[in-house]
Amino acid sequence: MYLYNVTVNVEKEMEKEWLDWMKSEHIPHVLATGMFVENKLFKIMHDSEDGSLNYSVQYFADSMENIMNYQQNFAPKLQADTQNRYGDRLVIFRTLLKLV
């Protein structure tokens, strides 16, 4: 099992709008690629010095091939959609983990 984790720093003022968009549009589009078997969305429970909020968006895959397929064939468009919608108002970093 592989975990493709996307950590997102969100400005407090846009939290509700971003969460609504993630749940109704972005996450369903990622799952529609067929590369992931499950996802979870967590709010990271710590205070940021600047008052922003942090989320962990987790996508689970059965194989590294599915992760690579996603990154090569689907991620560029989905990431561009996010960039076009939010510009530099989000700070995002991605991590790939393997269950051991």
mmCIF file of C-alpha atoms in Angstrom:
data_model
loop_
_atom_site.group_PDB
_atom_site.id
_atom_site.type_symbol
_atom_site.label_atom_id
_atom_site.label_comp_id
_atom_site.label_asym_id
_atom_site.label_seq_id
_atom_site.Cartn_x
_atom_site.Cartn_y
_atom_site.Cartn_z
ATOM 1 C CA MET A 1 0.000 0.000 0.000
ATOM 2 C CA TYR A 2 1.235 3.459 -0.925
ATOM 3 C CA LEU A 3 0.142 6.803 0.463
ATOM 4 C CA TYR A 4 0.328 9.924 -1.677
ATOM 5 C CA ASN A 5 -0.004 12.680 0.908
ATOM 6 C CA VAL A 6 -0.677 16.290 -0.024
ATOM 7 C CA THR A 7 -0.180 18.776 2.809
ATOM 8 C CA VAL A 8 -1.920 22.090 2.209
ATOM 9 C CA ASN A 9 -1.566 25.354 4.100
ATOM 10 C CA VAL A 10 -4.828 27.325 3.767
ATOM 11 C CA GLU A 11 -5.563 30.914 4.727
ATOM 12 C CA LYS A 12 -8.186 30.945 7.481
ATOM 13 C CA GLU A 13 -10.475 33.273 5.508
ATOM 14 C CA MET A 14 -10.777 30.804 2.632
ATOM 15 C CA GLU A 15 -11.003 27.560 4.620
ATOM 16 C CA LYS A 16 -14.715 26.866 4.060
ATOM 17 C CA GLU A 17 -14.630 27.642 0.335
ATOM 18 C CA TRP A 18 -11.491 25.521 -0.156
ATOM 19 C CA LEU A 19 -12.918 22.575 1.826
ATOM 20 C CA ASP A 20 -16.172 22.705 -0.144
ATOM 21 C CA TRP A 21 -14.226 22.712 -3.428
ATOM 22 C CA MET A 22 -11.953 19.875 -2.300
ATOM 23 C CA LYS A 23 -14.861 17.672 -1.230
ATOM 24 C CA SER A 24 -17.183 18.407 -4.144
ATOM 25 C CA GLU A 25 -14.726 18.761 -7.040
ATOM 26 C CA HIS A 26 -11.028 18.132 -6.578
ATOM 27 C CA ILE A 27 -11.002 14.911 -4.557
ATOM 28 C CA PRO A 28 -13.717 13.321 -6.745
ATOM 29 C CA HIS A 29 -11.662 14.206 -9.848
ATOM 30 C CA VAL A 30 -8.536 12.632 -8.353
ATOM 31 C CA LEU A 31 -10.445 9.468 -7.415
ATOM 32 C CA ALA A 32 -12.060 9.335 -10.877
ATOM 33 C CA THR A 33 -8.592 8.671 -12.341
ATOM 34 C CA GLY A 34 -8.902 5.133 -10.968
ATOM 35 C CA MET A 35 -5.363 5.266 -9.582
ATOM 36 C CA PHE A 36 -6.372 5.344 -5.915
ATOM 37 C CA VAL A 37 -8.494 2.974 -3.849
ATOM 38 C CA GLU A 38 -9.301 5.323 -0.973
ATOM 39 C CA ASN A 39 -8.769 8.807 0.343
ATOM 40 C CA LYS A 40 -8.909 10.639 3.652
ATOM 41 C CA LEU A 41 -8.887 14.320 4.521
ATOM 42 C CA PHE A 42 -7.500 15.434 7.882
ATOM 43 C CA LYS A 43 -7.153 18.812 9.539
ATOM 44 C CA ILE A 44 -3.725 19.047 11.190
ATOM 45 C CA MET A 45 -4.315 20.064 14.779
ATOM 46 C CA HIS A 46 -1.656 22.632 15.560
ATOM 47 C CA ASP A 47 -1.579 26.395 15.538
ATOM 48 C CA SER A 48 0.378 28.142 12.814
ATOM 49 C CA GLU A 49 2.178 31.327 13.745
ATOM 50 C CA ASP A 50 0.487 33.205 10.909
ATOM 51 C CA GLY A 51 -3.012 31.930 11.770
ATOM 52 C CA SER A 52 -3.269 29.725 8.689
ATOM 53 C CA LEU A 53 -4.641 26.188 8.775
ATOM 54 C CA ASN A 54 -3.090 22.952 7.571
ATOM 55 C CA TYR A 55 -4.685 19.888 6.022
ATOM 56 C CA SER A 56 -3.446 16.464 5.004
ATOM 57 C CA VAL A 57 -5.161 15.101 1.891
ATOM 58 C CA GLN A 58 -4.352 11.399 1.652
ATOM 59 C CA TYR A 59 -4.744 9.155 -1.361
ATOM 60 C CA PHE A 60 -4.068 5.411 -1.067
ATOM 61 C CA ALA A 61 -2.854 3.278 -3.982
ATOM 62 C CA ASP A 62 -2.240 -0.435 -4.359
ATOM 63 C CA SER A 63 0.888 -0.073 -6.484
ATOM 64 C CA MET A 64 3.755 2.240 -7.282
ATOM 65 C CA GLU A 65 2.738 1.919 -10.935
ATOM 66 C CA ASN A 66 -0.584 3.596 -10.145
ATOM 67 C CA ILE A 67 1.221 6.432 -8.352
ATOM 68 C CA MET A 68 3.574 6.932 -11.302
ATOM 69 C CA ASN A 69 0.687 6.778 -13.772
ATOM 70 C CA TYR A 70 -1.182 9.393 -11.739
ATOM 71 C CA GLN A 71 1.842 11.689 -11.501
ATOM 72 C CA GLN A 72 2.621 11.452 -15.217
ATOM 73 C CA ASN A 73 -0.847 11.451 -16.766
ATOM 74 C CA PHE A 74 -3.272 13.134 -14.364
ATOM 75 C CA ALA A 75 -1.485 15.252 -11.758
ATOM 76 C CA PRO A 76 -0.253 18.028 -14.079
ATOM 77 C CA LYS A 77 -3.797 19.013 -15.117
ATOM 78 C CA LEU A 78 -5.278 18.653 -11.637
ATOM 79 C CA GLN A 79 -2.433 20.658 -10.105
ATOM 80 C CA ALA A 80 -2.826 23.338 -12.800
ATOM 81 C CA ASP A 81 -6.552 23.541 -12.015
ATOM 82 C CA THR A 82 -5.688 24.162 -8.353
ATOM 83 C CA GLN A 83 -3.072 26.752 -9.289
ATOM 84 C CA ASN A 84 -5.494 28.549 -11.616
ATOM 85 C CA ARG A 85 -8.166 28.645 -8.926
ATOM 86 C CA TYR A 86 -6.034 29.613 -5.911
ATOM 87 C CA GLY A 87 -2.755 30.985 -7.264
ATOM 88 C CA ASP A 88 -0.273 31.585 -4.465
ATOM 89 C CA ARG A 89 -2.897 31.579 -1.692
ATOM 90 C CA LEU A 90 -2.081 27.932 -0.906
ATOM 91 C CA VAL A 91 1.221 26.395 0.110
ATOM 92 C CA ILE A 92 1.309 22.750 -0.973
ATOM 93 C CA PHE A 93 3.836 19.982 -0.618
ATOM 94 C CA ARG A 94 3.557 16.349 -1.532
ATOM 95 C CA THR A 95 4.989 13.230 0.104
ATOM 96 C CA LEU A 96 4.985 9.615 -1.056
ATOM 97 C CA LEU A 97 4.988 6.924 1.641
ATOM 98 C CA LYS A 98 5.096 3.123 1.518
ATOM 99 C CA LEU A 99 3.473 0.894 4.119
ATOM 100 C CA VAL A 100 6.082 -1.385 5.701
#
